[in-house]
Coordinates of C-alpha atoms in Angstrom, one line a residue:
X26 CA -69.4 -5.0 275.0
X27 CA -70.6 -9.1 274.4
X28 CA -72.7 -7.9 272.1
X29 CA -70.2 -6.2 270.3
X30 CA -67.4 -9.7 270.8
X31 CA -70.6 -11.2 269.9
X32 CA -71.4 -9.5 266.3
X33 CA -67.6 -9.2 265.8
X34 CA -67.1 -13.9 266.1
X35 CA -70.2 -13.9 263.7
X36 CA -68.8 -11.6 261.6
X37 CA -65.1 -13.2 261.2
X38 CA -67.0 -16.7 260.5
X39 CA -69.3 -15.5 257.8
X40 CA -66.0 -13.8 256.1
X41 CA -63.5 -17.4 256.8
X42 CA -65.8 -18.8 254.2
X43 CA -66.7 -16.7 251.9
X44 CA -64.4 -17.5 249.4
X45 CA -65.6 -21.3 249.8
X46 CA -68.0 -21.6 247.3
X47 CA -65.4 -20.2 244.7
X48 CA -63.1 -23.0 245.1
X49 CA -66.0 -25.1 244.7
X50 CA -67.4 -24.4 242.3
X51 CA -63.6 -24.8 240.2
X52 CA -64.0 -28.1 241.2
X53 CA -66.3 -29.1 240.2
X54 CA -66.0 -26.8 236.3
X55 CA -63.3 -29.3 235.2
X56 CA -64.1 -27.8 231.1
X57 CA -62.7 -24.3 232.1
X58 CA -59.6 -23.0 230.3
X59 CA -56.6 -23.1 232.9
X60 CA -57.0 -18.9 232.1
X61 CA -60.0 -18.9 233.2
X62 CA -59.4 -20.8 235.9
X63 CA -56.4 -18.6 237.4
X64 CA -59.0 -15.6 236.8
X65 CA -61.1 -17.3 239.2
X66 CA -58.1 -17.5 242.5
X67 CA -57.2 -13.9 241.8
X68 CA -60.2 -12.9 242.8
X69 CA -59.6 -14.5 246.1
X70 CA -57.4 -11.9 247.9
X71 CA -57.3 -13.9 251.5
X72 CA -56.6 -17.7 251.6
X73 CA -56.1 -17.5 255.2
X74 CA -60.2 -17.0 255.6
X75 CA -60.4 -20.3 253.9
X76 CA -61.2 -23.8 255.3
X77 CA -58.4 -26.5 255.3
X78 CA -60.3 -28.2 252.7
X79 CA -60.4 -25.5 250.7
X80 CA -56.9 -24.0 251.5
X81 CA -55.4 -27.3 250.1
X82 CA -57.4 -27.3 247.2
X83 CA -57.0 -23.5 246.6
X84 CA -53.4 -24.8 245.3
X85 CA -54.0 -27.8 244.1
X86 CA -56.5 -25.4 241.4
X87 CA -53.4 -22.9 241.1
X88 CA -51.1 -25.8 240.6
X89 CA -52.7 -27.3 238.2
X90 CA -53.9 -24.2 235.8
X91 CA -50.2 -23.7 235.8
X92 CA -48.7 -26.6 234.7
X93 CA -51.5 -26.7 231.8
X94 CA -49.9 -22.9 231.0
X95 CA -46.4 -24.4 231.4
X96 CA -45.6 -21.8 233.4
X97 CA -44.2 -24.3 236.5
X98 CA -42.1 -21.8 238.3
X99 CA -39.7 -22.5 241.0
X100 CA -41.3 -21.4 243.6
X101 CA -44.1 -24.4 243.4
X102 CA -41.5 -26.4 245.4
X103 CA -43.5 -25.6 248.2
X104 CA -46.4 -27.5 247.6
X105 CA -44.4 -30.7 248.5
X106 CA -46.7 -30.1 251.9
X107 CA -50.4 -30.0 250.4
X108 CA -48.5 -33.5 248.1
X109 CA -48.8 -34.6 252.0
X110 CA -52.1 -33.8 252.7
X111 CA -54.0 -35.1 250.0
X112 CA -52.5 -38.0 250.3
X113 CA -53.6 -38.2 253.2
X114 CA -57.5 -37.9 252.4
X115 CA -56.6 -40.4 249.2
X116 CA -57.0 -37.6 246.2
X117 CA -54.7 -39.4 244.6
X118 CA -55.3 -37.6 241.3
X119 CA -54.7 -33.8 243.2
X120 CA -51.3 -35.4 244.5
X121 CA -50.4 -37.2 240.8
X122 CA -50.5 -33.4 239.7
X123 CA -49.4 -31.6 242.1
X124 CA -46.2 -34.0 241.9
X125 CA -45.9 -33.5 238.2
X126 CA -46.2 -30.0 239.2
X127 CA -43.0 -30.3 241.8
X128 CA -41.1 -32.5 239.5
X129 CA -41.0 -29.8 237.0
X130 CA -40.0 -27.0 239.0
X131 CA -37.2 -28.7 239.9
X132 CA -36.2 -30.0 236.9
X133 CA -35.9 -26.5 236.4
X134 CA -33.9 -25.5 239.0
X135 CA -31.3 -28.8 238.0
X136 CA -32.0 -30.7 241.1
X137 CA -33.3 -34.0 238.9
X138 CA -32.8 -36.6 241.1
X139 CA -35.9 -34.8 243.7
X140 CA -38.2 -34.0 240.2
X141 CA -37.1 -38.1 239.7
X142 CA -37.9 -39.1 242.9
X143 CA -41.7 -36.8 242.5
X144 CA -42.2 -38.5 239.2
X145 CA -41.6 -41.7 240.8
X146 CA -43.6 -41.1 243.4
X147 CA -46.4 -40.0 241.1
X148 CA -46.1 -43.2 239.3
X149 CA -47.0 -44.9 241.4
X150 CA -49.8 -42.7 242.2
X151 CA -51.6 -42.6 238.7
X152 CA -51.3 -46.5 238.1
X153 CA -54.2 -46.6 240.8
X154 CA -56.2 -44.0 238.5
X155 CA -58.9 -45.3 236.5
X156 CA -57.6 -42.2 234.8
X157 CA -55.1 -43.1 232.3
X158 CA -54.2 -39.3 231.6
X159 CA -52.4 -38.7 234.6
X160 CA -49.9 -41.3 234.0
X161 CA -49.8 -40.4 231.0
X162 CA -48.2 -37.1 232.2
X163 CA -46.0 -38.8 234.4
X164 CA -44.4 -40.7 231.2
X165 CA -44.1 -37.3 229.6
X166 CA -42.5 -35.5 232.4
X167 CA -40.2 -38.4 232.8
X168 CA -39.1 -38.8 229.8
X169 CA -38.3 -35.0 229.6
X170 CA -36.2 -35.3 232.9
X171 CA -34.3 -38.0 230.2
X172 CA -33.8 -35.8 227.5
X173 CA -32.8 -33.4 229.8
X174 CA -30.0 -35.3 231.6
X175 CA -28.9 -36.8 228.0
X176 CA -29.6 -40.3 228.9
X177 CA -31.8 -41.0 225.1
X178 CA -32.3 -44.7 226.1
X179 CA -34.7 -44.0 228.9
X180 CA -36.2 -41.0 226.9
X181 CA -37.4 -43.3 224.5
X182 CA -38.3 -46.2 227.3
X183 CA -41.0 -44.0 229.2
X184 CA -42.1 -41.7 225.4
X185 CA -42.9 -45.5 224.3
X186 CA -45.2 -46.0 228.0
X187 CA -47.0 -42.5 226.9
X188 CA -48.0 -44.1 223.2
X189 CA -48.8 -47.2 223.8
X190 CA -50.9 -45.9 227.0
X191 CA -52.2 -44.1 223.9
X192 CA -52.6 -46.3 221.6
X193 CA -54.4 -48.6 224.3
X194 CA -57.4 -46.4 226.0
X195 CA -60.1 -44.5 223.7
X196 CA -61.0 -41.9 225.9
X197 CA -57.4 -40.9 226.0
X198 CA -57.2 -41.3 221.9
X199 CA -59.6 -38.7 222.4
X200 CA -57.9 -36.4 224.6
X201 CA -54.9 -36.2 222.9
X202 CA -56.8 -34.3 219.9
X203 CA -56.8 -31.5 222.1
X204 CA -53.7 -29.1 221.7
X205 CA -51.3 -29.8 224.8
X206 CA -51.8 -33.5 224.5
X207 CA -50.5 -33.7 221.0
X208 CA -47.4 -31.2 221.4
X209 CA -46.2 -34.0 224.2
X210 CA -47.2 -36.6 221.5
X211 CA -45.6 -34.5 218.6
X212 CA -42.3 -34.1 221.3
X213 CA -42.1 -37.6 222.1
X214 CA -42.4 -39.0 218.2
X215 CA -39.9 -36.3 217.4
X216 CA -37.9 -37.8 220.7
X217 CA -38.3 -41.2 219.5
X218 CA -37.4 -40.4 215.7
X219 CA -40.8 -41.0 214.2
X220 CA -41.0 -38.1 212.1
X221 CA -43.5 -39.0 210.2
X222 CA -45.4 -39.5 212.5
X223 CA -44.6 -36.4 214.6
X224 CA -45.6 -34.5 212.0
X225 CA -49.0 -36.0 212.3
X226 CA -49.4 -34.8 215.2
X227 CA -47.8 -31.8 214.8
X228 CA -50.3 -31.2 212.3
X229 CA -52.7 -31.2 215.1
X230 CA -51.3 -28.2 216.1
X231 CA -51.4 -25.5 214.1
X232 CA -55.2 -24.1 215.3
X233 CA -53.6 -24.6 218.7
X234 CA -50.5 -22.3 217.9
X235 CA -52.5 -19.5 216.9
X236 CA -54.0 -19.3 219.8
X237 CA -51.7 -19.1 222.3
X238 CA -50.6 -15.7 223.5
X239 CA -47.1 -17.2 224.4
X240 CA -45.2 -16.6 221.6
X241 CA -41.8 -18.5 222.8
X242 CA -44.1 -21.7 223.2
X243 CA -45.4 -20.6 220.0
X244 CA -41.6 -20.2 218.5
X245 CA -41.1 -24.1 219.9
X246 CA -43.3 -25.9 218.0
X247 CA -43.6 -23.9 214.8
X248 CA -38.9 -24.8 215.7
X249 CA -40.0 -28.4 216.0
X250 CA -42.4 -28.4 213.0
X251 CA -39.8 -27.9 210.8
X252 CA -37.0 -30.4 212.2
X253 CA -39.7 -33.1 212.0
X254 CA -40.2 -31.9 208.6
X255 CA -36.5 -31.4 207.8
X256 CA -35.9 -34.8 208.9
X257 CA -38.6 -36.4 207.3
X258 CA -37.2 -35.0 204.0
X259 CA -39.3 -31.9 203.3
X260 CA -36.8 -29.3 203.2
X261 CA -39.8 -26.9 201.5
X262 CA -42.7 -27.1 204.7
X263 CA -39.5 -26.8 207.0
X264 CA -37.8 -23.8 205.7
X265 CA -41.6 -22.4 205.9
X266 CA -41.9 -23.1 209.4
X267 CA -38.5 -22.5 210.4
X268 CA -39.0 -18.7 209.1
X269 CA -42.2 -19.1 211.5
X270 CA -40.0 -20.2 214.3
X271 CA -38.5 -16.9 213.8
X272 CA -41.0 -14.3 213.4
X273 CA -42.0 -16.2 217.2
X274 CA -38.4 -15.9 218.4
X275 CA -37.9 -13.4 221.1
X276 CA -34.8 -13.7 222.3
X277 CA -31.6 -14.3 220.3
X278 CA -31.3 -18.0 220.8
X279 CA -34.6 -18.3 219.0
X280 CA -33.2 -16.4 215.8
X281 CA -29.5 -18.7 216.2
X282 CA -32.1 -22.1 216.2
X283 CA -33.9 -20.8 213.1
X284 CA -30.2 -20.0 211.2
X285 CA -28.9 -23.2 212.3
X286 CA -32.0 -24.9 210.9
X287 CA -32.1 -23.4 207.7
X288 CA -28.6 -23.6 207.3
X289 CA -28.7 -27.6 207.6
X290 CA -31.4 -27.6 205.0
X291 CA -29.5 -25.9 202.6
X292 CA -27.1 -28.3 203.1
X293 CA -29.4 -31.1 202.0
X294 CA -30.2 -29.0 199.3
X295 CA -27.1 -28.1 198.1
X296 CA -27.7 -24.9 198.3
X297 CA -23.8 -23.3 199.7
X298 CA -24.9 -19.5 198.8
X299 CA -27.9 -20.2 201.1
X300 CA -26.1 -22.0 203.2
X301 CA -23.2 -19.4 203.3
X302 CA -26.2 -16.6 204.3
X303 CA -27.3 -18.9 207.0
X304 CA -24.2 -19.6 208.3
X305 CA -23.0 -15.7 208.5
X306 CA -26.1 -14.9 210.7
X307 CA -25.2 -18.0 212.9
X308 CA -22.0 -16.3 213.5
X309 CA -22.7 -13.0 214.9
X310 CA -25.5 -14.8 217.1
X311 CA -23.1 -17.7 218.2
X312 CA -21.7 -16.4 221.3
X313 CA -25.8 -16.0 222.3
X314 CA -26.1 -20.0 222.3
X315 CA -25.0 -22.9 224.0
X316 CA -22.0 -25.6 223.5
X317 CA -24.2 -27.5 221.1
X318 CA -25.4 -24.1 218.9
X319 CA -21.8 -24.0 218.2
X320 CA -21.3 -27.8 217.7
X321 CA -24.1 -27.6 215.0
X322 CA -22.6 -24.1 213.5
X323 CA -18.8 -25.5 212.8
X324 CA -20.2 -29.7 211.7
X325 CA -22.0 -26.9 208.6
X326 CA -18.8 -24.7 208.7
X327 CA -17.3 -27.8 207.3
X328 CA -20.2 -28.7 205.9
X329 CA -19.9 -24.9 203.8
X330 CA -16.1 -25.4 202.6
X331 CA -16.4 -29.6 201.4
X332 CA -19.0 -27.7 199.1
X333 CA -17.4 -25.4 197.9
X334 CA -14.0 -27.8 197.9
X335 CA -12.3 -25.8 200.5
X336 CA -10.8 -28.7 202.2
X337 CA -8.1 -27.3 204.7
X338 CA -11.2 -24.6 206.0
X339 CA -13.4 -27.8 206.2
X340 CA -11.1 -30.0 207.9
X341 CA -9.7 -27.2 210.2
X342 CA -13.6 -26.7 211.0
X343 CA -14.7 -30.5 211.3
X344 CA -11.5 -30.7 213.8
X345 CA -13.0 -27.8 216.2
X346 CA -16.3 -29.5 216.3
X347 CA -14.8 -33.0 217.4
X348 CA -13.3 -31.0 220.2
X349 CA -16.4 -29.4 221.2
X350 CA -18.0 -32.7 221.1
X351 CA -15.3 -34.1 223.1
X352 CA -14.6 -37.0 221.3
X353 CA -11.7 -38.9 219.3
X354 CA -12.9 -41.1 216.8
X355 CA -14.8 -39.7 213.8
X356 CA -18.0 -40.5 212.7
X357 CA -18.1 -43.7 210.7
X358 CA -20.6 -42.6 208.5
X359 CA -19.0 -40.0 207.1
X360 CA -17.6 -40.8 204.3
X361 CA -16.5 -37.4 203.8
X362 CA -14.8 -36.6 207.2
X363 CA -12.2 -39.7 205.6
X364 CA -11.9 -39.1 202.7
X365 CA -10.4 -35.6 204.0
X366 CA -8.0 -37.9 206.4
X367 CA -6.7 -39.4 203.8
X368 CA -6.1 -36.4 201.3
X369 CA -4.4 -34.5 204.7
X370 CA -2.8 -37.1 206.4
X371 CA 0.4 -35.9 203.7
X372 CA -0.3 -32.5 203.9
X373 CA 0.2 -32.9 207.7
X374 CA 3.6 -33.0 208.1
X375 CA 4.4 -30.4 204.8
X376 CA 2.2 -27.9 207.2
X377 CA 4.0 -28.2 210.2
X378 CA 7.4 -28.3 208.7
X379 CA 6.0 -24.8 207.1
X380 CA 5.0 -23.7 210.0
X381 CA 8.7 -24.3 211.7
X382 CA 10.7 -22.4 209.2
X383 CA 7.7 -19.1 209.0
X384 CA 8.2 -19.4 212.9
X385 CA 12.1 -19.8 212.5
X386 CA 12.3 -17.0 210.0
X387 CA 10.3 -14.8 212.5
X388 CA 12.2 -15.4 215.8
X389 CA 15.5 -14.7 213.7
X390 CA 13.9 -11.0 212.5
X391 CA 12.8 -10.8 216.3
X392 CA 16.5 -11.4 217.3
X393 CA 17.9 -9.1 214.6
X394 CA 15.2 -6.3 215.6
X395 CA 15.8 -7.0 219.4
X396 CA 20.1 -6.4 218.7
X397 CA 19.4 -3.3 217.0
X398 CA 16.8 -2.2 219.5
X399 CA 19.3 -3.0 222.7
X400 CA 22.1 -1.3 220.5
X401 CA 19.9 2.1 220.2
X402 CA 18.8 1.4 224.0
X403 CA 22.4 1.7 225.0
X404 CA 24.0 4.5 222.6
X405 CA 21.1 6.7 223.7
X406 CA 21.7 5.6 227.6
X407 CA 25.8 6.5 227.2
X408 CA 24.9 10.0 225.6
X409 CA 22.0 10.5 228.5
X410 CA 25.1 9.0 230.9
X411 CA 27.8 12.0 228.9
X412 CA 24.8 15.0 229.0
X413 CA 24.5 14.3 232.8
X414 CA 28.0 13.6 234.0
X415 CA 28.7 17.2 232.1
X416 CA 25.6 18.8 233.7
X417 CA 26.8 17.6 237.1
X418 CA 30.2 19.4 237.1
X419 CA 28.8 22.3 235.7
X420 CA 26.7 22.8 238.6
X421 CA 28.4 21.5 240.3
X422 CA 30.8 24.4 239.4
X423 CA 28.6 26.8 239.5
X424 CA 28.0 26.6 243.3
X425 CA 31.3 26.4 244.4
X426 CA 31.1 29.7 242.4
X427 CA 28.5 31.3 244.4
X428 CA 29.6 29.2 247.8
X429 CA 32.6 31.7 247.3
X430 CA 31.2 35.0 246.5
X431 CA 29.0 34.7 249.0
X432 CA 31.4 34.1 251.2
X433 CA 33.5 36.5 250.1
X434 CA 30.3 38.9 250.5
X435 CA 30.2 37.5 254.0
X436 CA 33.4 38.2 255.3
X437 CA 33.1 42.1 253.2
X438 CA 30.1 42.3 255.8
X439 CA 31.8 41.6 258.6
X440 CA 34.7 43.6 258.2
X441 CA 32.7 46.2 257.2
X442 CA 30.2 45.8 260.4
X443 CA 32.3 45.2 262.9
X444 CA 35.3 48.5 261.2
X445 CA 31.9 50.5 261.0
X446 CA 31.4 49.6 264.7
X447 CA 35.3 50.3 266.0
X448 CA 34.4 53.5 264.6
X449 CA 30.9 54.0 265.8
X450 CA 32.1 52.9 269.2
X451 CA 35.5 56.0 268.8
X452 CA 32.3 58.2 267.7
X453 CA 30.6 57.7 270.9
X454 CA 33.8 57.7 272.7
X455 CA 34.2 61.1 271.7
X456 CA 30.9 62.4 272.2
X457 CA 30.8 61.5 275.3
X458 CA 34.7 63.2 275.8
X459 CA 33.1 65.9 273.9
X460 CA 30.4 67.1 276.2
X461 CA 32.7 66.4 279.3
X462 CA 34.8 68.8 278.3
X463 CA 32.1 71.5 276.9
X464 CA 33.2 71.3 272.9
X465 CA 30.0 71.5 270.7
X466 CA 29.1 68.4 268.2
X467 CA 29.7 70.3 265.1
X468 CA 33.3 70.1 266.0
X469 CA 33.4 66.0 266.0
X470 CA 30.9 66.1 262.1
X471 CA 34.1 65.2 260.5
X472 CA 34.8 62.5 262.4
X473 CA 31.2 61.3 262.2
X474 CA 31.1 62.0 258.2
X475 CA 34.1 60.4 257.5
X476 CA 35.3 56.9 256.7
X477 CA 34.0 55.4 259.5
X478 CA 30.5 56.1 259.2
X479 CA 28.6 53.1 258.3
X480 CA 27.3 52.6 254.9
X481 CA 23.6 51.5 254.4
X482 CA 23.7 50.7 251.6
X483 CA 25.8 48.1 251.3
X484 CA 24.1 46.4 254.2
X485 CA 20.8 46.6 252.5
X486 CA 23.3 44.9 249.0
X487 CA 24.9 42.2 251.2
X488 CA 21.5 41.3 252.7
X489 CA 19.5 41.4 250.0
X490 CA 22.6 39.2 248.4
X491 CA 23.0 37.2 251.5
X492 CA 19.5 36.3 252.3
X493 CA 17.5 36.7 249.1
X494 CA 16.4 40.5 249.0
X495 CA 15.9 40.5 252.6
X496 CA 15.8 43.9 252.4
X497 CA 13.3 44.6 250.2
X498 CA 11.0 41.8 250.7
X499 CA 11.0 43.5 254.6
X500 CA 10.3 46.9 252.8
X501 CA 7.2 45.1 250.1
X502 CA 5.5 43.4 253.8
X503 CA 5.5 46.2 256.0
X504 CA 5.8 49.4 254.3
X505 CA 4.8 51.6 257.2
X506 CA 8.7 50.6 258.4
X507 CA 10.5 54.3 258.9
X508 CA 14.0 54.5 258.1
X509 CA 15.2 53.6 261.3
X510 CA 12.9 50.5 262.2
X511 CA 14.2 48.9 258.7
X512 CA 17.3 49.2 259.9
X513 CA 17.0 48.1 263.3
X514 CA 15.4 44.9 261.6
X515 CA 17.9 44.4 259.0
X516 CA 20.7 44.5 262.2
X517 CA 19.1 41.9 263.6
X518 CA 18.3 39.3 261.3
X519 CA 22.4 40.0 260.7
X520 CA 23.0 39.1 264.5
X521 CA 23.7 42.5 266.3
X522 CA 22.3 42.0 270.1
X523 CA 21.3 45.2 271.4
X524 CA 24.3 46.6 272.7
X525 CA 25.6 46.5 269.7
X526 CA 22.9 48.1 267.7
X527 CA 22.9 50.7 270.5
X528 CA 26.6 51.8 269.7
X529 CA 26.0 51.7 265.9
X530 CA 22.7 54.2 266.5
X531 CA 24.6 56.1 269.2
X532 CA 21.4 55.7 271.9
X533 CA 21.2 54.3 274.9
X534 CA 20.5 50.2 275.3
X535 CA 17.1 51.3 276.9
X536 CA 16.1 54.1 274.1
X537 CA 16.8 51.0 271.6
X538 CA 14.6 48.1 273.6
X539 CA 11.8 50.4 273.4
X540 CA 11.9 50.9 269.5
X541 CA 12.5 47.6 270.3
X542 CA 9.3 46.7 271.4
X543 CA 6.9 49.2 269.2
X544 CA 8.9 47.7 266.1
X545 CA 7.5 44.4 267.7
X546 CA 3.7 45.6 268.2
X547 CA 3.8 47.0 264.2
X548 CA 5.6 43.7 263.4
X549 CA 2.3 42.1 265.2
X550 CA 5.2 39.3 266.8
X551 CA 3.9 37.0 269.5
X552 CA 5.4 37.9 272.9
X553 CA 6.8 34.4 273.3
X554 CA 8.6 34.9 269.5
X555 CA 12.1 36.0 269.2
X556 CA 12.4 39.2 266.7
X557 CA 15.5 37.8 264.8
X558 CA 13.3 33.9 264.4
X559 CA 10.5 36.1 262.9
X560 CA 11.8 37.9 260.8
X561 CA 14.0 34.6 259.0
X562 CA 11.1 33.0 258.8
X563 CA 8.1 35.2 257.4
X564 CA 10.8 37.4 255.5
X565 CA 13.6 35.8 254.8

């Protein structure tokens, strides 16, 4: 067991240092491309087995490769611990690049204060290094941060420091021949307004632009080259590079920037038709752009209308442009703006008066329409109320007649039943008397079939009228009932008790109780439910 533990410990020690030679080899090979370095770093699948020194160097190499490729992500803000490590060990060149990477990550997150602190610390460290390249990168990142904040004076100062450093150091000027640093120099000169020198550096980027695989960066480079040519007055070349920027653009925002740049070039050339075509393309993409894109669009649109001589639309779009820029002045160098103000100073009152007249006419027309609509609504409402009152009176009259009819039917039923009940009781008494006297029932036949006999058809008709077809519903629901059972149900539904029913049928109450029990079983009535309530609830 001890031997197995020793073997495991040896294997762990061997595995821990298995990737360390990769890190050392990458540190010694400074001429590798960022992509090659990233591929080598990706082969280190378990960084927890690295030694502490190689562990921090791993993150330094990855951060520097990402910075050289321009692919810094917000997660790189977690490298602050590695900065502290290299600061303690005195490896300031590595700490500088990590500060640049972390600062750019904070800038992309919008945390400019944190980014400024990182660049300031990187400047202090880079000032003591013999290699001027880290300080060159610090000035560039600092200037880019100032551009993002809109501080053009600070940006110009930092970019001027960067270019002065390049002029003073011969080795640094050699490094500028490479694509990435030439791009930094060109952007700096572009921000400083030195377009001729910016074009010189952009000329060095032609081969570099063809080699990179990032279409977004290629589109941005071509756009900046086109902008530099446009500012330098070389409009034909500006159009060529603007088309290239549009080809490499992979987003609506890129298409919008190219369209606005070409529109600006066509305005400089005085080609109103071409300017109109570019503005139509930009109008469809304008919702995808930012506030600066809308500012450029309305400025160029006002220029287009000015070229066409439509000063009214030119003035309206210039007002939109001025509102977007949130300023209260007209640019002093824009002579056409002053001319438009002079021309429309008098017309403004006329337009306002015309607008007021049109508005008054509109309000008057709307008032007349509102009165007509109100009158129509009132007439319709009065007609509706009259019809509703007539319907209510007719319904009340019909209900009154129905109530009278039902009342008469009920009285007739009660009279018929009570009269027949007395007759039946008389017949029963006669039958009992006949039995006592020994008379035969046929002697009483005329009495039984006379006027006093109960008319079941009249009872059925009255029940159907009073209780919504009770007898018909009962027969339809229970077709197996006999005539006697149907008559029993009708009498119990009317409200007769067992004694009255026995008198009507001329039978004893005991017999009626038995018939009632059989009827409850046939109708499947629960024991705790009354027969009359069941008939009222389930039949009607």
